[in-house]
Coordinates of C-alpha atoms and ligand atoms in Angstrom, one line a residue:
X324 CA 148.4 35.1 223.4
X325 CA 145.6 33.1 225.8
X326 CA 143.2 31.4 223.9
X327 CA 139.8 33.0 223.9
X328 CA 136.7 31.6 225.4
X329 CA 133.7 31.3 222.8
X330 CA 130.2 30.5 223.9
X331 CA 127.2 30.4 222.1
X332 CA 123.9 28.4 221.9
X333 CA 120.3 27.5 219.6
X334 CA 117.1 27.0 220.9
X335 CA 116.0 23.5 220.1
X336 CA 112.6 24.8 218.5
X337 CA 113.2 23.0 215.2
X338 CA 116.4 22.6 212.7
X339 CA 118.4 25.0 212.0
X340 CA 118.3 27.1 209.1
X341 CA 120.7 29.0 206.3
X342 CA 119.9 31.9 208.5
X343 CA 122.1 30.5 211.0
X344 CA 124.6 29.0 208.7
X345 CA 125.7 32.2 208.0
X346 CA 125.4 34.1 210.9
X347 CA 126.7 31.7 213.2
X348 CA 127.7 28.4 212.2
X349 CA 130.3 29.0 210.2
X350 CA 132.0 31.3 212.7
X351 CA 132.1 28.4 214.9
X352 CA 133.7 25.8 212.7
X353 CA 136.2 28.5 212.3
X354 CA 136.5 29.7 215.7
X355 CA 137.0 26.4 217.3
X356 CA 140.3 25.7 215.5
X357 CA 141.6 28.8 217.6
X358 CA 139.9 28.9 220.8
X359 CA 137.9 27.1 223.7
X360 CA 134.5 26.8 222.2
X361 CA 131.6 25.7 223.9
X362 CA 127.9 25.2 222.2
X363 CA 124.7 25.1 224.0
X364 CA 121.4 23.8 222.9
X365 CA 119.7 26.1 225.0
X366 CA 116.6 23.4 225.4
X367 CA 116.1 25.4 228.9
X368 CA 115.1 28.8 226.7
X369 CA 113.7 26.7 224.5
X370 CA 111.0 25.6 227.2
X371 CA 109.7 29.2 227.9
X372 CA 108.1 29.0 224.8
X373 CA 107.2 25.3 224.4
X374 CA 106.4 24.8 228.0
X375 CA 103.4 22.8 227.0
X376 CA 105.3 20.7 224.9
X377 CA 108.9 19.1 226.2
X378 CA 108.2 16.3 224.5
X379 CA 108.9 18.9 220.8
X380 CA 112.2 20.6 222.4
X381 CA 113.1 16.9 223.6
X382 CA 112.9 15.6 219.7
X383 CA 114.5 18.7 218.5
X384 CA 117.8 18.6 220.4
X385 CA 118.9 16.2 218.7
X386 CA 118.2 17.3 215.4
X387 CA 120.3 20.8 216.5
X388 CA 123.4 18.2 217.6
X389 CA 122.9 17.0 214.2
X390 CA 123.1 20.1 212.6
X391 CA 126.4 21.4 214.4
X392 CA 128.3 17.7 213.7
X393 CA 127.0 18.2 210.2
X394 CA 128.1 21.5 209.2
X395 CA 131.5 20.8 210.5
X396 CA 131.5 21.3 214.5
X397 CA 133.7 18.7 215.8
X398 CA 133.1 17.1 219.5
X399 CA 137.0 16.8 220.1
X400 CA 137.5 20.3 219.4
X401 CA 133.8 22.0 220.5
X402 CA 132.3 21.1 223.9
X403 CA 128.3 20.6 223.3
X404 CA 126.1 20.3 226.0
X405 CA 122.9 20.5 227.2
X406 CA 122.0 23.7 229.2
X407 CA 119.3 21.6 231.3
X408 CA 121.8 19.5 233.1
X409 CA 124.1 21.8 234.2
X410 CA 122.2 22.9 237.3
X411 CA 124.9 26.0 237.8
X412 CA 123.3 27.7 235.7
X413 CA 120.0 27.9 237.3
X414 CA 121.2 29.0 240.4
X415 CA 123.4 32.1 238.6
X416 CA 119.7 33.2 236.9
X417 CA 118.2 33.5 240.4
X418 CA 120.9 35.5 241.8
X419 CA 121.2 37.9 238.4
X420 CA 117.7 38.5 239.0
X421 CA 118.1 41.0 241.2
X422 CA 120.7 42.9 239.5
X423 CA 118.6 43.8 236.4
X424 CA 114.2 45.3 236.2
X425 CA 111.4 44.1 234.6
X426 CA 111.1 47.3 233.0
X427 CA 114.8 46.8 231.7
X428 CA 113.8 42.7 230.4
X429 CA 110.6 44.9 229.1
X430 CA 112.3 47.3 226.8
X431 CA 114.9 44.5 225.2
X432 CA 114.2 44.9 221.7
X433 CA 114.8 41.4 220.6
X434 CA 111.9 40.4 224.0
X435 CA 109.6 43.2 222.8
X436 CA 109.5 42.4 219.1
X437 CA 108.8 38.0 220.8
X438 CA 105.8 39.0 222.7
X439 CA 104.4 41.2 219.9
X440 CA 105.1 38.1 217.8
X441 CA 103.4 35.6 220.0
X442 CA 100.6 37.4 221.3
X443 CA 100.6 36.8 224.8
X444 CA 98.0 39.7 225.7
X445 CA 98.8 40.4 229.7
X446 CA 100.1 37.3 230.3
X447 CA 103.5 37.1 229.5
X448 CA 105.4 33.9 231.5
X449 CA 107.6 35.5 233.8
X450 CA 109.9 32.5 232.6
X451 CA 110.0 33.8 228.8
X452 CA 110.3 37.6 230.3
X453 CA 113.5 36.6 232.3
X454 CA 115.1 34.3 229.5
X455 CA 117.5 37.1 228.9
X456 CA 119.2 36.6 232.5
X457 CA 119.6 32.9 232.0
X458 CA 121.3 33.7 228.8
X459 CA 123.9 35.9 231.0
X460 CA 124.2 33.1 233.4
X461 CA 124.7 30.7 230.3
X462 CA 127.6 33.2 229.0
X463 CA 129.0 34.3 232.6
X464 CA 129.2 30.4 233.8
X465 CA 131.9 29.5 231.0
X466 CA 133.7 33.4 231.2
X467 CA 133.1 33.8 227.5
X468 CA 134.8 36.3 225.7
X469 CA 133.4 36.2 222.0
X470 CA 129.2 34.9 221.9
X471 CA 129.0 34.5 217.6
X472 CA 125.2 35.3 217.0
X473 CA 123.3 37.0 215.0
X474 CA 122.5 40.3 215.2
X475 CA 119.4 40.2 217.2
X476 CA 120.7 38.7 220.0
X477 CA 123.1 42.2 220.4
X478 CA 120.9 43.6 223.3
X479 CA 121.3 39.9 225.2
X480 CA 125.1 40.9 225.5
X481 CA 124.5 44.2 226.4
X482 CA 122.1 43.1 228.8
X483 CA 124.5 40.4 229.9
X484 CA 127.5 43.2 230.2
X485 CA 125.4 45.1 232.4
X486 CA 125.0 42.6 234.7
X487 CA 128.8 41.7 235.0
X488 CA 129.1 45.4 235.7
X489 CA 126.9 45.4 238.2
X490 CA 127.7 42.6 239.9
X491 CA 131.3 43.1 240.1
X492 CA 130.6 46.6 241.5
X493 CA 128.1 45.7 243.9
X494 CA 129.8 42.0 245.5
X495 CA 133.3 44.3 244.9
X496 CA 134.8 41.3 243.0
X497 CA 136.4 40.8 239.3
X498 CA 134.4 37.5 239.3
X499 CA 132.9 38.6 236.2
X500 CA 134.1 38.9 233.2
X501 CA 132.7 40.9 230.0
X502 CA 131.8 39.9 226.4
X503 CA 131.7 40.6 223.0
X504 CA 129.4 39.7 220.3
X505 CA 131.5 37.9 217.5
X506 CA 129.1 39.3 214.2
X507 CA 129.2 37.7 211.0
X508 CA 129.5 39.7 207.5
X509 CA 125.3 38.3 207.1
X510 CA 124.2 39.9 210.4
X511 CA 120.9 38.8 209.8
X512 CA 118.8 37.0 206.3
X513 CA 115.9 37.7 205.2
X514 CA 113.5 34.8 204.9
X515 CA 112.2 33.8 201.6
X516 CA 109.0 35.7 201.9
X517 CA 111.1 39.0 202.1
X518 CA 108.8 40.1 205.1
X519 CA 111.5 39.3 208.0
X520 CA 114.2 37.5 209.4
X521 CA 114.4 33.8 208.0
X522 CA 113.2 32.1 211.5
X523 CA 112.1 28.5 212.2
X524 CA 108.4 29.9 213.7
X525 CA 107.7 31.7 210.6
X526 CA 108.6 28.9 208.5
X527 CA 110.2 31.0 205.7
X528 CA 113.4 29.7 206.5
X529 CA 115.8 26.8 204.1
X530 CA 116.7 24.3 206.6
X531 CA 119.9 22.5 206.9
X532 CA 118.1 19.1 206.3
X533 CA 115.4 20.6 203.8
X534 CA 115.6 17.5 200.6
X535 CA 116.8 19.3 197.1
X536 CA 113.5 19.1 196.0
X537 CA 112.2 21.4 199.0
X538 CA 115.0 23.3 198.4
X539 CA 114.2 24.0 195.2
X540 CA 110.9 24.6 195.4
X541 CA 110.9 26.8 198.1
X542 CA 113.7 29.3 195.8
X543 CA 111.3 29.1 193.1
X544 CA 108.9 30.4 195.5
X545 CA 111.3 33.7 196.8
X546 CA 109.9 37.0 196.8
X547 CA 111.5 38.7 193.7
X548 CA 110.1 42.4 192.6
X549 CA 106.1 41.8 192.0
X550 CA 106.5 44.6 189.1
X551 CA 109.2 42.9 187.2
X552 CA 106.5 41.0 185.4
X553 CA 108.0 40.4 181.6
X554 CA 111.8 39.8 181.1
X555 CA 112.2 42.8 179.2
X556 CA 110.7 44.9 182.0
X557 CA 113.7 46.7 184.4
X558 CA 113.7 45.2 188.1
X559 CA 114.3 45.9 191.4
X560 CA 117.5 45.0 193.3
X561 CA 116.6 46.3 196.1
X562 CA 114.4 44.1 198.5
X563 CA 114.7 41.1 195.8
X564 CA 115.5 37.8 198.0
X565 CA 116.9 36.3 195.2
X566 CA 119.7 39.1 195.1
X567 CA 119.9 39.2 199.1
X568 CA 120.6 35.3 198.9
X569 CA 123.4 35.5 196.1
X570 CA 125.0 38.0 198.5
X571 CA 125.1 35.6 201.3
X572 CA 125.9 32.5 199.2
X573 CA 127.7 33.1 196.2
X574 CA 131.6 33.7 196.2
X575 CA 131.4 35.3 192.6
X576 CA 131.0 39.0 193.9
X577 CA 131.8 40.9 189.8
X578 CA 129.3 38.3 188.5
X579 CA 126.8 39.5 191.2
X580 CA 127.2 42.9 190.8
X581 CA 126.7 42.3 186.3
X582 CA 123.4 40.3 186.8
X583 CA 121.9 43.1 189.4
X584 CA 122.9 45.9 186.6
X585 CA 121.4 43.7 184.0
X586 CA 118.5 43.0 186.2
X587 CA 117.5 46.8 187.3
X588 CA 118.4 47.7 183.7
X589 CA 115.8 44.9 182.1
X590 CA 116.5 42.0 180.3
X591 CA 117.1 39.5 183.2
X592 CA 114.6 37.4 184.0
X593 CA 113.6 35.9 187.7
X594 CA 113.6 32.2 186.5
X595 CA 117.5 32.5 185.3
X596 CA 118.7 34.0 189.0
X597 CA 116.7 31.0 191.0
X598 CA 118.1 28.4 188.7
X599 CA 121.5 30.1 189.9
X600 CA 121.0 30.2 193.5
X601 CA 119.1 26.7 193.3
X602 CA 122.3 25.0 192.2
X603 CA 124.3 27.0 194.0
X604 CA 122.2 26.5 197.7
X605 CA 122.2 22.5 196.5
X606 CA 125.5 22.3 196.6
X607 CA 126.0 24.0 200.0
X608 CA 123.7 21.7 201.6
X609 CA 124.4 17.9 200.2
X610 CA 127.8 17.6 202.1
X611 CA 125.7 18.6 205.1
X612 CA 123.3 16.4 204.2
X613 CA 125.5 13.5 203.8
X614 CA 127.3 14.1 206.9
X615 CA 124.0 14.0 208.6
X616 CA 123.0 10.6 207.3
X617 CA 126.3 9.0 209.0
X618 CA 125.1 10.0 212.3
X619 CA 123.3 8.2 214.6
X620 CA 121.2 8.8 217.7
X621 CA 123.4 6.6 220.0
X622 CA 126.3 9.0 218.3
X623 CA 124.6 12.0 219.1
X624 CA 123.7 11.6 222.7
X625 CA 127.2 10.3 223.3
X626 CA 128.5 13.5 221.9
X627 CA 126.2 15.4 224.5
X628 CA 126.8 13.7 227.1
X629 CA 130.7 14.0 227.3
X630 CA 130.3 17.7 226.4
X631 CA 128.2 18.0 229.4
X632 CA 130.1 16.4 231.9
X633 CA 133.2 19.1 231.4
X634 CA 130.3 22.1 231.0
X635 CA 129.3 21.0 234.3
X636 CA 132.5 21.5 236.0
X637 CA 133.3 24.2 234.6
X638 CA 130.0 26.1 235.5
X639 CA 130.3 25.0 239.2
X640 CA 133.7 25.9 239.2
X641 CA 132.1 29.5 238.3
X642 CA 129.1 29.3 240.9
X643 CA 131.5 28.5 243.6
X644 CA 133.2 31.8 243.1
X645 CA 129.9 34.1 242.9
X646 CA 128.4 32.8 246.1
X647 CA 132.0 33.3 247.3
X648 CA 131.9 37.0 246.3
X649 CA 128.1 37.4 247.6
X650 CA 129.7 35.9 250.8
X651 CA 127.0 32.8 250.9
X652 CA 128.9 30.1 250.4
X653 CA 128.4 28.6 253.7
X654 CA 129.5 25.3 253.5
X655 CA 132.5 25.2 251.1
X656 CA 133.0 21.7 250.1
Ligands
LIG1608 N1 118.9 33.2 222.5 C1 119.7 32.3 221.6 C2 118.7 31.9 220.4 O1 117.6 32.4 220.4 C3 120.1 31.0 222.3 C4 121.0 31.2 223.5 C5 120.7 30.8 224.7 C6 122.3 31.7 223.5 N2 121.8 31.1 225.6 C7 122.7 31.7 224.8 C8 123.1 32.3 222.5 C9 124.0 32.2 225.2 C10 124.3 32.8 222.9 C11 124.8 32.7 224.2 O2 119.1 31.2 219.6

């Protein structure tokens, strides 16, 4: 059997959060025992929202390299690097413009739901419109088969897909290659507010390098059932962040299944379930926590730089052979 390709990559926007512990993280520090893995912080991507401000994508890449070593990505066995300075993938955006719409990039659900988000009236960048093509060129470039992400980024692979298809159709080549979205059993967790996904712009999110105490506080502070006001009172299950976290975090799945019957029937209370999850969310974090305090910057950048050295080859290697199926490549080194 060949060894698959894996690809995948964060924003540098802030840390990362639970949210993406469990819907991608982990898949990687499994997948890159078995395959070629590569990991991108996508500080590129990250710039069509934070134009304004490098200087805050700058300071968070290096938290996000901190995060991967942390939670158990390792350098000799996961190429990281740095989409900005691989200039291959730049030139594979400008030619899979032409192969998808602006309508298309319009309706992209994941796009859509952003700009409603950010409130861009009629001015959205055309560089935050087309970020979905550069994230084709970023999985095209390294011929990924599996992209783990979370669910929201589904229509990126489908848009991606489409692209391939046309491309190879169009240039008449097998250049291309497909992908598949690698899902994890937590698709997608809700942040402690209950109102939407856990995400670092809504701040709603436990981060990888929150401090127990923040931790803490901010379970004591999930969105339970508003109606389950005394003990005695029956609660709801349903909606209860509490509940959704023990699902995602807790290995005990007969003891979950007693406290939500206890809890719907009455006689559970709130404070009991949050001093479960707090201890249980504390002890998921301090190994990560104390990986993170033996890293250092010199480390980190070291790590980023070798990663990005073999990306870069391997990306040219790729744009080589599309201008050679457009027929542009004119002077062939
Ligand atoms: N869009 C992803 C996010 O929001 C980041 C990303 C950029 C990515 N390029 C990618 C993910 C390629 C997977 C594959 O976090």
């Amino acid at each position: 059997m060949t060894r698959k390709i894996v690809l995948t990559g964060d924003r540098p926007t802030g840390s990362l959060h639970l949210g993406h512990l469990v819907g991608s993280l982990e898949s990687r520090v499994a997948l890159q025992f078995s395959s070629d893995q590569y990991v991108m912080v996508a500080d590129v991507q990250a710039l069509t929202d934070y134009f304004e401000n490098p200087q805050k994508v700058m300071n968070n890449m290096l938290e996000v390299v901190a995060d991967y070593i942390a939670v158990g990505i390792e350098p000799e066995l996961t190429t990281i690097f740095i989409q900005s300075q691989i200039p291959a993938l730049a030139e594979l955006t400008a030619y899979y413009m032409n192969l998808t719409s602006i309508s298309r990039l319009e309706r992209n659900p994941t796009v859509k739901a952003e700009i409603a988000q950010k409130s861009f009236g009629e001015s959205i960048p055309a560089g935050f419109l087309c970020y979905p093509i550069s994230q084709t060129a970023d999985i095209t470039a390294f011929r990924a088969d599996l992209v783990p992400v979370g669910e929201d980024q589904l229509p990126m692979i489908e848009l991606s897909n489409e692209i391939v298809r046309k491309f190879n159709r169009i240039y008449n080549t097998d250049c291309l290659k497909e992908s598949k979205a690698h899902l994890s059993n937590v698709k997608r967790l809700v942040g402690i507010d209950g109102k939407a996904k856990a995400s670092k712009s809504l701040n709603n999110a436990i981060f990888l390098n929150d401090l127990p105490q923040v931790i803490h506080d901010k379970v004591y502070s999930m969105f339970t059932d508003p109606d389950h006001i005394r003990v005695s009172d029956p609660g709801k299950v349903e909606g209860n962040v509490v509940f959704t976290y023990l699902d995602a975090f807790y290995k005990e799945k007969d003891e979950i299944a007693s406290l939500k019957k206890k809890y719907a029937q009455g006689g559970l209370g709130d404070v009991v379930l949050k001093s479960l999850l707090n201890d249980i969310l504390q002890k998921k974090i301090k190994p990560i926590r104390e990986k993170r305090e033996t890293l250092s910057k010199k480390n980190l950048l070291e790590i980023c730089f070798e990663g990005t050295k073999k990306a870069r080859d391997i990306a040219q290697t790729t744009l080589q052979e599309v201008k050679e199926a457009m027929k542009i490549s004119f002077f062939k080194e």
